[in-house]
Amino acid sequence: MSVTTEAPARLRSRKWFDPDDLWGMAHRSYLRAEGFTRQVFYGKPVIGICNSWSEMTTCNAHLRQVAEAVKRGVWSAGGFPLEFPTISLGEVLMKPTAMLYRNLMAMDVEECIRAYPMDAVVLLCGCDKTTPAQIMGAASVDVPAIVVPGGPMLRGTWRGELLGSGTDPRRLWNDKRAGALSDEAWCEVEGSISRSPGHCMVMGTASTMTSMAEALGMTLTGSANIPAADSRRLAIAEESGRRAVEMAKEELRPSRVLTREAFENAIRADMAIGGSTNAIIHLVAIAGRVGIPLPLELFDEISRTTPFIANIKPSGAYLMEDMYYAGGLPAVMKELTPLLHQNALTVTGKTMGENVASAECFNRDVIKPLAQPLHPQGGTVILRGNLAPHGAVIKQTAASPHLQKHKGRAVVFENYADLTARVDDPRLDVDESCILVLKSAGPKGAPGMPEWGDMPIPAKLLKAGVRDIIRISDARMSGTAYGTVVLHVSPESAAGGPLAVVRDGDEIELDVAERRLEALVSDAELKKRLSQWRSPAPHFTRGYGRMFLEHILQAHEGCDFDFLRAGA
Ligand code: FES
């Protein structure tokens, strides 16, 4: 038989399906085993649908439905869709932390795209790490790729109060620990807060990273913030499927979209929306895949010149559903237009400036004008000092103003087990002026750099009405969390960073405006302590964990594996 094709000769899938030989026949024959006739696939652009669906990743549990919408779009544009799974990373259920597996997922995504016959790929993501992992993998293999986020949940509601994922449970848990919330009320909150499909609906890491995907130019315009339960989520998935077919023919690869200008646009957007501190690690890692260095100074420089304008929890008052109704990320980008690289190419085939030219804001209380921001600078800033020679991070918009310039006595926990064992002990020598320090919580130390950075406030302080205290660690923090929390201290303690030798009673000084984090300990004393420090025994001696420990980079380098960066 002969089925003719007008598909571009350069489609990579033709290497699988065109040859008139034994293997060409086998490739066609095994697709026909799924019941496809030659007419529906032969000579058509093959569009992979990389699905991070999993019932373990509850935020992505609706992505099978989203994949069906993508398929409609692919079929309607004359392409041939094939859905495939990868490992999926569920932030809440996966232990010790999904971050331990981000690079594993990125490798899975990269190798599947490389190994299978696809001319373009649609990346279905949602929960925190699934978005950066998919973009990292797709960037490394450089096949045309478009991101379709699963979207945030609807707002949580409880007794007439709107509740935001993670953020409000943390607040209410403190109330419960302080004896101000009943068991019955707490149980009601559990059943009221996560009431639809989708990912966390504050400006946590999932909302931030899907917004970053859009700001990088990797999604259709307006795709990031549509709630998962809104019919427009499926409509934009269908449109993305259609666009993927065009991208395959245009050979619009990630390397043409993920440029220096695109990353600077994304950092600008991150600062304007008060994005999760995790975005810094993930953006550095994605950029590393395409050979673009993003030093922490660049984040700080952009933060100083970007007003914070998105009034979304945990730094603001509203939720992602409100953000979408107010115009979503396109309205933010439109507001930022004078500060953007407007000519950055996006997967729409147009520039970022063209994409958002007609965007409007429909609620000025949710998305503020650039001239009347919630804060004159961006959400996140970079700290330096003898405690963090390679940098540390604080989300200034979610920190208490009275603690942003402060000296206090260190109360040190050697690791997470030590923290959980002692933090609520009435004998703990701590008051509200103290600074909690947690060690062994970084990429190698924990390992996997879990979100332990927003350490619990000691129970005796909670009962006295204290709701914030300075906390410092080499851990990360959930994007849903808040407080005066210094994170990502680099080098981490388990790699011999100065954090490793901080002792109870040392005085520490934090000055956010001056970007300083210092232990008020002499250089000679620090040097002496470091000379006596011994590295801990490895947590893993086999398997993926061993590979992780041998190749993981530090937080300021994006926590990618050294051998996965461009040029490695
Ligand atoms: Fe998946 Fe928060 S747990 S986004």
XYZ file of C-alpha atoms and ligand atoms in Angstrom:
572
model
C 0.000 0.000 0.000
C 1.079 3.563 -0.282
C 0.046 6.477 1.840
C 1.540 9.700 0.641
C 2.686 12.414 2.985
C 3.144 16.134 2.695
C 4.835 16.323 6.052
C 8.076 18.269 6.192
C 10.975 16.006 5.309
C 12.801 17.041 8.476
C 10.270 15.650 10.930
C 12.342 13.389 13.149
C 9.538 10.817 13.441
C 9.963 10.029 9.727
C 13.188 8.231 10.598
C 11.045 5.718 12.467
C 8.077 5.407 10.121
C 9.284 6.098 6.568
C 11.899 3.419 5.858
C 10.765 0.620 3.583
C 12.671 -2.005 5.546
C 12.183 -4.433 8.393
C 12.426 -1.837 11.170
C 10.228 0.707 9.369
C 7.596 -2.005 9.072
C 8.034 -2.948 12.744
C 7.576 0.649 13.891
C 4.393 1.028 11.850
C 3.151 -2.410 12.761
C 3.482 -1.831 16.502
C 1.489 1.385 16.281
C -1.161 -0.533 14.386
C -1.231 -2.910 17.343
C -2.952 -0.055 19.193
C -5.638 -0.029 16.509
C -4.373 2.991 14.557
C -4.591 2.758 10.780
C -1.695 3.963 8.684
C -3.783 6.907 7.527
C -3.900 8.515 10.957
C -0.184 8.505 11.687
C 1.836 8.049 8.536
C 3.515 11.296 7.533
C 1.829 13.260 10.338
C 3.759 15.235 12.950
C 3.884 13.008 16.016
C 3.100 15.008 19.139
C 4.158 13.444 22.409
C 2.049 14.304 25.422
C 4.338 13.998 28.410
C 1.950 13.390 31.267
C 2.934 13.750 34.913
C -0.499 12.369 35.884
C -0.499 10.276 39.006
C -2.949 9.573 41.787
C 0.039 9.964 44.104
C 0.558 13.486 42.758
C -2.845 14.737 43.773
C -2.306 18.154 42.169
C -1.856 16.429 38.787
C -4.559 13.766 39.183
C -6.821 15.464 36.600
C -4.179 15.575 33.857
C -5.599 12.556 31.988
C -8.599 14.768 31.161
C -6.284 17.609 30.153
C -4.372 15.186 27.904
C -7.625 14.285 26.099
C -8.179 17.974 25.361
C -4.616 18.276 24.024
C -5.255 15.261 21.782
C -8.376 16.923 20.320
C -6.231 19.887 19.390
C -3.510 17.725 17.841
C -5.995 15.707 15.790
C -7.796 18.828 14.612
C -4.512 20.329 13.365
C -3.520 17.192 11.432
C -1.053 15.790 13.948
C -0.864 12.414 15.617
C -0.886 12.500 19.456
C 0.740 9.867 21.645
C 0.535 10.236 25.410
C 3.286 8.844 27.611
C 3.941 8.814 31.361
C 7.019 9.722 33.334
C 7.786 9.659 37.002
C 5.561 12.178 38.787
C 6.505 14.186 41.857
C 3.794 14.898 44.416
C 4.915 17.551 46.834
C 2.909 16.447 49.830
C 2.901 12.659 49.732
C 6.469 12.094 48.489
C 9.101 11.672 51.230
C 11.601 12.776 52.281
C 11.054 15.509 49.669
C 10.043 15.743 46.002
C 13.143 17.876 45.456
C 15.283 14.777 45.903
C 13.721 13.485 42.681
C 13.427 16.619 40.504
C 16.566 15.741 38.551
C 15.459 12.121 38.192
C 12.214 13.304 36.605
C 14.126 15.703 34.358
C 16.287 12.789 33.177
C 13.196 10.636 32.588
C 11.532 13.397 30.540
C 14.699 14.089 28.542
C 15.395 10.460 27.704
C 11.785 9.654 26.766
C 11.638 12.597 24.382
C 14.987 11.641 22.892
C 14.238 7.927 22.579
C 10.715 8.049 21.135
C 9.554 9.261 17.710
C 8.114 12.648 18.516
C 8.338 15.865 16.533
C 7.082 18.065 19.348
C 6.056 17.496 22.924
C 3.319 18.913 25.137
C 4.397 18.985 28.770
C 1.575 18.478 31.291
C 2.597 19.633 34.729
C 1.262 21.290 37.874
C 2.626 20.282 41.247
C 5.787 22.138 42.245
C 8.709 20.151 40.825
C 6.879 18.729 37.825
C 7.103 22.025 35.916
C 10.843 22.703 36.233
C 11.681 19.016 35.776
C 9.783 18.866 32.487
C 11.272 22.115 31.168
C 14.796 21.035 32.192
C 14.400 17.734 30.350
C 12.839 19.275 27.251
C 15.469 22.016 27.143
C 18.266 19.454 27.189
C 16.882 17.405 24.304
C 15.715 20.514 22.407
C 12.697 19.104 20.576
C 9.861 21.674 20.108
C 8.008 21.824 23.427
C 5.015 23.643 24.872
C 3.915 23.598 28.514
C 0.295 23.078 29.596
C -0.084 23.545 33.353
C -2.917 21.762 35.132
C -3.998 24.972 36.879
C -4.631 25.909 40.507
C -7.441 24.604 42.719
C -10.486 26.723 43.439
C -10.293 28.832 46.596
C -10.694 27.005 49.907
C -13.706 28.117 51.928
C -14.437 27.478 55.594
C -17.028 29.160 57.848
C -17.229 32.099 55.451
C -13.471 32.528 55.334
C -11.383 32.026 52.188
C -8.440 29.710 52.807
C -5.236 29.393 50.813
C -3.322 26.108 50.474
C -0.487 25.742 52.931
C -0.533 29.367 54.004
C -3.723 29.319 56.080
C -3.226 25.813 57.507
C 0.141 27.017 58.853
C -1.547 29.985 60.527
C -4.404 27.859 61.900
C -2.004 25.145 63.101
C -0.198 27.762 65.152
C -3.581 28.803 66.576
C -4.319 25.157 67.394
C -0.921 24.670 69.055
C -1.570 27.807 71.054
C -4.939 26.360 72.172
C -7.017 28.854 70.186
C -8.603 26.423 67.675
C -10.649 23.311 68.509
C -10.052 19.791 67.146
C -13.470 19.958 65.474
C -12.659 23.194 63.664
C -9.281 21.821 62.585
C -11.002 18.747 61.119
C -13.429 20.989 59.226
C -10.504 22.895 57.719
C -9.039 19.597 56.475
C -12.230 18.919 54.516
C -12.757 22.448 53.222
C -9.478 23.698 51.916
C -8.697 21.406 48.949
C -12.079 21.277 47.239
C -11.279 20.818 43.549
C -8.652 19.380 41.212
C -5.505 21.402 40.731
C -2.388 22.525 42.517
C -1.992 24.767 45.575
C -3.875 28.002 44.935
C -1.691 30.545 46.693
C 1.423 31.975 45.011
C 3.295 28.876 46.132
C 5.881 27.063 44.102
C 3.389 25.468 41.705
C 1.650 28.751 40.849
C 5.029 30.469 40.647
C 6.645 27.885 38.380
C 3.697 27.630 36.004
C 3.753 31.448 35.868
C 7.502 31.225 35.204
C 6.809 28.832 32.326
C 4.493 31.463 30.848
C 6.911 34.334 31.530
C 9.687 32.341 29.862
C 7.471 32.074 26.790
C 6.917 28.307 27.092
C 3.064 28.370 27.302
C 0.248 29.939 25.337
C -0.611 33.390 26.649
C -2.791 33.216 29.739
C -2.316 29.483 30.251
C -0.689 29.474 33.674
C -3.375 30.777 35.995
C -6.667 29.291 34.704
C -8.133 27.201 37.547
C -8.046 23.449 36.987
C -11.823 23.207 37.332
C -12.561 25.968 34.784
C -13.631 24.800 31.299
C -11.141 27.272 29.852
C -8.363 25.038 31.218
C -9.395 22.325 28.752
C -9.936 24.855 25.981
C -6.379 26.181 26.273
C -5.078 22.612 26.435
C -6.826 21.940 23.114
C -5.339 25.113 21.633
C -1.901 24.095 22.895
C -2.257 20.753 21.103
C -3.009 22.577 17.862
C -0.069 24.886 18.401
C 2.275 21.942 19.050
C 1.566 20.648 15.533
C 2.527 24.019 14.064
C 5.630 24.181 16.266
C 6.755 20.777 14.982
C 6.571 22.080 11.418
C 8.245 25.378 12.360
C 10.922 23.563 14.393
C 10.397 26.086 17.153
C 12.719 24.543 19.714
C 13.245 25.478 23.396
C 16.703 26.837 22.526
C 15.011 29.614 20.526
C 12.681 30.503 23.402
C 14.882 30.000 26.475
C 17.206 32.937 25.854
C 18.897 35.261 28.324
C 16.135 37.804 27.667
C 13.469 35.206 28.452
C 15.116 34.378 31.789
C 15.383 38.046 32.699
C 11.680 38.438 31.871
C 10.889 35.451 34.081
C 12.929 36.789 37.007
C 11.179 40.145 36.560
C 7.791 38.414 36.682
C 8.857 36.344 39.699
C 9.709 39.499 41.631
C 6.471 41.229 40.609
C 4.235 38.338 41.679
C 6.054 37.681 44.973
C 6.974 34.228 43.699
C 8.217 31.318 45.735
C 11.853 31.338 46.832
C 12.090 27.950 45.104
C 11.801 29.726 41.745
C 15.394 30.911 42.111
C 16.738 27.372 42.331
C 14.571 26.125 39.467
C 15.278 29.041 37.117
C 19.036 28.674 37.698
C 18.721 24.952 36.935
C 16.666 25.451 33.750
C 19.056 28.143 32.524
C 21.971 25.818 33.238
C 20.476 23.333 30.765
C 20.807 25.874 27.951
C 24.170 27.272 29.025
C 22.961 30.566 30.488
C 24.517 31.458 33.855
C 22.123 33.185 36.267
C 24.206 34.441 39.203
C 22.249 35.273 42.354
C 23.306 38.928 41.910
C 21.105 39.085 38.810
C 18.062 38.129 40.907
C 18.914 40.790 43.447
C 19.551 43.427 40.800
C 16.180 42.715 39.165
C 14.479 42.573 42.556
C 15.719 46.077 43.399
C 14.117 47.478 40.237
C 10.850 45.500 40.147
C 7.850 46.546 42.224
C 5.814 43.781 43.845
C 2.293 44.109 42.414
C 0.382 40.802 42.733
C -1.694 40.833 45.911
C -1.723 37.052 46.368
C -1.059 34.994 49.504
C 1.319 34.318 51.164
C 2.665 37.832 50.498
C -0.768 39.351 49.787
C -4.459 38.880 50.462
C -6.038 37.040 47.502
C -5.808 33.615 45.844
C -4.937 32.354 42.356
C -8.588 32.208 41.290
C -8.747 35.956 41.958
C -5.501 36.418 40.057
C -7.034 34.731 37.012
C -10.241 36.796 37.162
C -8.121 39.948 37.480
C -6.377 39.214 34.186
C -3.779 36.659 35.281
C -0.150 36.698 34.358
C -0.763 38.537 31.033
C -2.063 41.517 33.020
C 1.062 41.420 35.207
C 3.323 41.208 32.154
C 1.448 44.057 30.518
C 2.044 46.142 33.633
C 5.734 45.210 33.519
C 6.058 46.031 29.813
C 8.471 48.955 30.269
C 10.797 46.648 32.220
C 10.611 43.615 29.911
C 12.539 42.375 26.928
C 9.489 42.649 24.740
C 11.148 41.025 21.747
C 11.685 37.672 23.460
C 10.242 34.941 21.220
C 7.601 32.640 22.722
C 5.968 29.352 21.747
C 3.058 31.302 20.263
C 5.463 32.249 17.466
C 5.103 35.860 18.581
C 7.087 37.965 20.998
C 6.223 38.480 24.656
C 5.391 42.109 23.879
C 2.938 41.063 21.162
C 1.386 38.380 23.375
C 0.433 40.786 26.153
C -0.213 43.945 24.148
C -3.988 43.657 24.558
C -3.967 42.262 28.117
C -6.114 44.111 30.668
C -6.408 44.200 34.417
C -9.944 43.768 35.743
C -9.275 44.186 39.455
C -6.750 46.731 40.657
C -6.872 45.454 44.195
C -5.459 42.123 43.021
C -2.951 43.335 40.417
C -1.668 46.763 41.362
C -0.460 49.390 38.917
C 3.318 49.595 38.629
C 3.187 53.102 40.078
C 1.235 52.014 43.187
C 2.842 48.718 44.175
C 2.422 46.733 47.361
C 6.182 46.992 47.871
C 8.653 49.082 45.868
C 10.930 46.087 45.325
C 10.540 42.455 44.347
C 9.456 39.621 46.605
C 12.785 37.876 47.050
C 16.231 39.256 47.829
C 19.716 37.783 48.090
C 21.789 37.986 51.271
C 25.558 37.641 51.651
C 27.934 37.548 54.584
C 30.242 35.272 56.508
C 27.364 32.863 57.152
C 26.519 32.588 53.445
C 29.581 33.267 51.276
C 27.727 31.977 48.187
C 24.443 33.590 49.099
C 21.162 33.008 50.878
C 17.590 33.972 50.092
C 14.753 35.686 51.970
C 11.243 36.513 50.821
C 11.066 40.036 52.162
C 7.412 40.522 51.252
C 6.406 37.592 53.480
C 8.710 38.569 56.371
C 7.862 40.689 59.424
C 9.037 44.297 58.952
C 10.266 44.575 62.561
C 12.639 41.619 62.116
C 14.258 42.664 58.859
C 17.034 44.489 60.728
C 17.831 42.518 63.833
C 20.601 41.062 65.996
C 19.877 38.018 68.089
C 21.280 35.038 69.922
C 21.484 31.770 67.950
C 19.519 28.756 69.132
C 21.021 25.927 67.104
C 19.528 22.625 65.983
C 22.064 20.204 64.500
C 19.503 18.525 62.224
C 15.763 18.075 61.684
C 15.455 15.293 64.264
C 17.073 17.576 66.848
C 14.633 20.347 65.877
C 11.509 18.219 66.223
C 12.747 16.705 69.491
C 13.473 20.009 71.232
C 11.562 22.888 69.657
C 8.528 22.542 71.906
C 10.493 21.580 75.021
C 9.554 24.097 77.740
C 13.215 24.037 78.856
C 14.440 25.339 75.466
C 16.366 28.536 76.178
C 14.670 30.800 73.656
C 12.859 34.124 73.544
C 11.354 36.148 70.732
C 14.633 37.982 70.061
C 16.497 34.731 69.368
C 17.356 33.358 65.942
C 16.663 29.683 65.240
C 19.388 27.959 63.187
C 18.899 24.583 61.497
C 21.838 22.637 60.017
C 22.028 19.544 57.792
C 18.966 20.498 55.768
C 20.618 21.303 52.422
C 21.024 19.359 49.159
C 23.549 16.864 50.591
C 22.768 17.220 54.263
C 19.083 16.347 54.510
C 19.512 15.104 51.735
C 17.405 16.660 48.985
C 16.998 20.101 50.557
C 13.476 19.640 52.005
C 11.104 22.468 52.822
C 12.085 22.566 56.500
C 13.205 26.192 56.499
C 10.082 27.672 58.111
C 10.820 25.929 61.385
C 7.966 25.814 63.898
C 7.828 28.648 66.383
C 8.619 27.155 69.828
C 5.361 26.330 71.601
C 6.118 28.481 74.623
C 6.553 31.538 72.364
C 3.325 30.739 70.483
C 1.455 30.636 73.767
C 2.915 34.040 74.593
C 1.474 35.397 71.340
C 4.653 35.380 69.226
C 3.894 34.536 65.600
C 7.248 35.201 63.898
C 10.903 34.818 64.773
C 14.001 34.805 62.556
C 14.906 31.357 61.244
C 18.035 30.506 59.236
C 18.914 27.265 57.438
C 20.316 25.650 54.326
C 16.847 24.193 53.650
C 14.154 25.449 51.283
C 10.690 26.642 52.308
C 7.319 25.895 50.755
C 6.171 28.708 48.527
C 2.977 28.692 50.592
C 4.891 29.561 53.778
C 5.699 32.933 55.279
C 7.722 34.545 58.028
C 11.214 35.993 58.491
C 12.938 32.951 57.134
C 16.437 32.901 55.627
C 16.886 29.978 53.256
C 19.271 28.288 50.800
C 22.363 29.221 52.820
C 25.268 28.289 50.567
C 27.557 26.450 50.880
C 25.337 24.215 52.999
C 26.482 22.946 56.387
C 26.983 19.356 55.187
C 29.403 20.669 52.543
C 31.449 22.516 55.158
C 29.798 25.922 54.843
C 30.178 28.271 57.847
C 26.623 27.427 58.953
C 28.106 24.091 60.090
C 30.041 25.750 62.923
C 27.468 28.183 64.314
C 26.982 27.502 68.033
C 24.296 28.207 70.599
C 24.751 31.739 71.883
C 26.596 33.145 68.842
C 25.195 36.517 67.920
C 23.808 36.759 64.364
C 22.893 39.912 62.469
C 20.330 40.100 59.675
C 19.900 43.282 57.638
C 17.603 42.750 54.667
C 17.917 46.289 53.306
C 21.715 45.959 53.365
C 21.469 42.343 52.097
C 23.664 41.135 54.989
C 23.722 37.940 57.021
C 26.607 37.757 59.481
C 27.632 35.703 62.465
C 29.302 38.167 64.824
C 32.170 35.760 65.350
C 35.766 36.663 64.465
C 37.301 35.318 61.273
C 39.978 33.559 63.321
C 37.389 31.808 65.482
C 35.316 30.745 62.456
C 38.463 29.423 60.777
C 39.434 27.487 63.885
C 35.992 25.931 64.167
C 35.945 25.013 60.458
C 39.351 23.334 60.735
C 37.848 21.014 63.356
C 34.717 20.236 61.334
C 34.333 16.739 59.840
C 31.998 15.892 56.952
C 29.109 13.568 57.823
C 28.844 9.971 56.587
C 26.876 9.725 53.312
C 23.145 9.036 53.621
C 23.164 6.741 50.588
C 25.711 4.233 49.364
C 23.763 2.797 46.433
C 21.280 3.565 43.669
C 19.876 6.939 42.727
C 20.644 8.361 46.168
C 24.350 7.699 45.694
C 24.319 9.349 42.289
C 22.485 12.292 43.856
C 25.097 12.766 46.577
C 27.995 12.471 44.146
C 26.675 14.954 41.600
C 24.285 17.399 43.247
C 25.247 21.064 42.963
C 24.687 23.653 45.673
C 21.598 25.862 45.956
C 23.148 28.889 44.247
C 23.918 26.620 41.268
C 20.336 25.367 40.999
C 20.790 21.919 42.596
C 21.094 20.261 39.197
C 23.490 17.367 38.634
C 26.873 18.577 37.413
C 26.766 16.240 34.398
C 23.371 17.474 33.189
C 24.252 21.104 32.610
C 24.875 22.338 29.087
C 28.398 21.565 27.978
C 28.938 18.960 30.705
Fe 1.159 20.134 44.737
Fe 1.163 22.237 46.521
S 1.141 20.104 46.927
S 1.258 22.248 44.388
